[in-house]
Amino acid sequence: METYNGLVRTPADAIILFEACRIGLLPRVQRRLSEKERQSIKSGSVFVWDEREAGMRRWTDGKSWSASRVSGSFLTYREMEGKRGGSNFDKNANRDGVQGAEAEDDGGPDGYRYKPDGLMKQSFSITTNNGQHLHLISYFSRTASQTQTLMQPTNDPQLRHIRPEKGMYPESTVHEQSTIPAVTRGPMSSPGYVPAAHQSPYARPGHYPYPQQPWPPSPMHTPPQHPGYGPYYQ
């Protein structure tokens, strides 16, 4: 049932997978996962689905997750374990989009705590220019040795020829270059900045279309370009 096995770090990675699914190179999820399929989820598992085609808006995987944290254009979750009595957290823990307080140590709400060898989960959703509601869920390990072996879609030779169809995806998403942390070594910090309702969630500092002069030195630091991004979007 996996759409892909690798590490989705940027919106560009997600768009490559959306397009690969659209042209039939990769499979989209058509239904909810079975119990056996849920147990097979591992670091590198990536699932893509179309809301209307699959008949579902929310993703269920049978695992317990922390409240969401904003990481660039992604929502990120950390796997939890433990139980101390019934709670609303327990009822909704296996659903993407859990809300609630999260402690800043190894403890969590209502007796839950971070699973020592647990996974991280991230979600990414867009609406295409023709009205499709597309979603991506990916899982990765907090251990660097495990994530280093995973291929990013934008660096994958099997997907090198994929070019997003012009006008299919929001331009602000196609040209997004922000990355998410591949590994979280400690408890997540407080929620990231959430844009106001009138502000684009993908807004980022503009690109620098002209080569920088060697002098005078720029008063501001220019973020480096993502190494795997250039070949796909010139």
mmCIF file of C-alpha atoms in Angstrom, residues 10 175-179 205-210 212 221-231 233:
data_model
loop_
_atom_site.group_PDB
_atom_site.id
_atom_site.type_symbol
_atom_site.label_atom_id
_atom_site.label_comp_id
_atom_site.label_asym_id
_atom_site.label_seq_id
_atom_site.Cartn_x
_atom_site.Cartn_y
_atom_site.Cartn_z
ATOM 1 C CA THR A 10 10.584 19.644 1.178
ATOM 2 C CA HIS A 175 8.779 26.782 -5.675
ATOM 3 C CA GLU A 176 8.849 26.209 -1.924
ATOM 4 C CA GLN A 177 12.386 25.454 -0.772
ATOM 5 C CA SER A 178 12.082 25.239 3.002
ATOM 6 C CA THR A 179 13.095 22.018 4.673
ATOM 7 C CA PRO A 205 11.405 35.225 1.653
ATOM 8 C CA GLY A 206 11.765 35.873 -2.066
ATOM 9 C CA HIS A 207 14.441 34.351 -4.251
ATOM 10 C CA TYR A 208 17.491 36.264 -5.421
ATOM 11 C CA PRO A 209 17.235 36.162 -9.243
ATOM 12 C CA TYR A 210 20.520 37.991 -9.899
ATOM 13 C CA GLN A 212 25.277 38.417 -5.784
ATOM 14 C CA HIS A 221 22.633 36.187 5.455
ATOM 15 C CA THR A 222 21.184 34.501 2.339
ATOM 16 C CA PRO A 223 19.704 31.027 3.005
ATOM 17 C CA PRO A 224 21.460 28.288 1.012
ATOM 18 C CA GLN A 225 19.553 26.598 -1.794
ATOM 19 C CA HIS A 226 18.420 23.018 -1.243
ATOM 20 C CA PRO A 227 20.983 20.674 -2.926
ATOM 21 C CA GLY A 228 18.387 18.400 -4.518
ATOM 22 C CA TYR A 229 16.009 21.095 -5.652
ATOM 23 C CA GLY A 230 17.680 22.737 -8.613
ATOM 24 C CA PRO A 231 17.458 19.968 -11.271
ATOM 25 C CA TYR A 233 12.693 23.539 -11.132
#
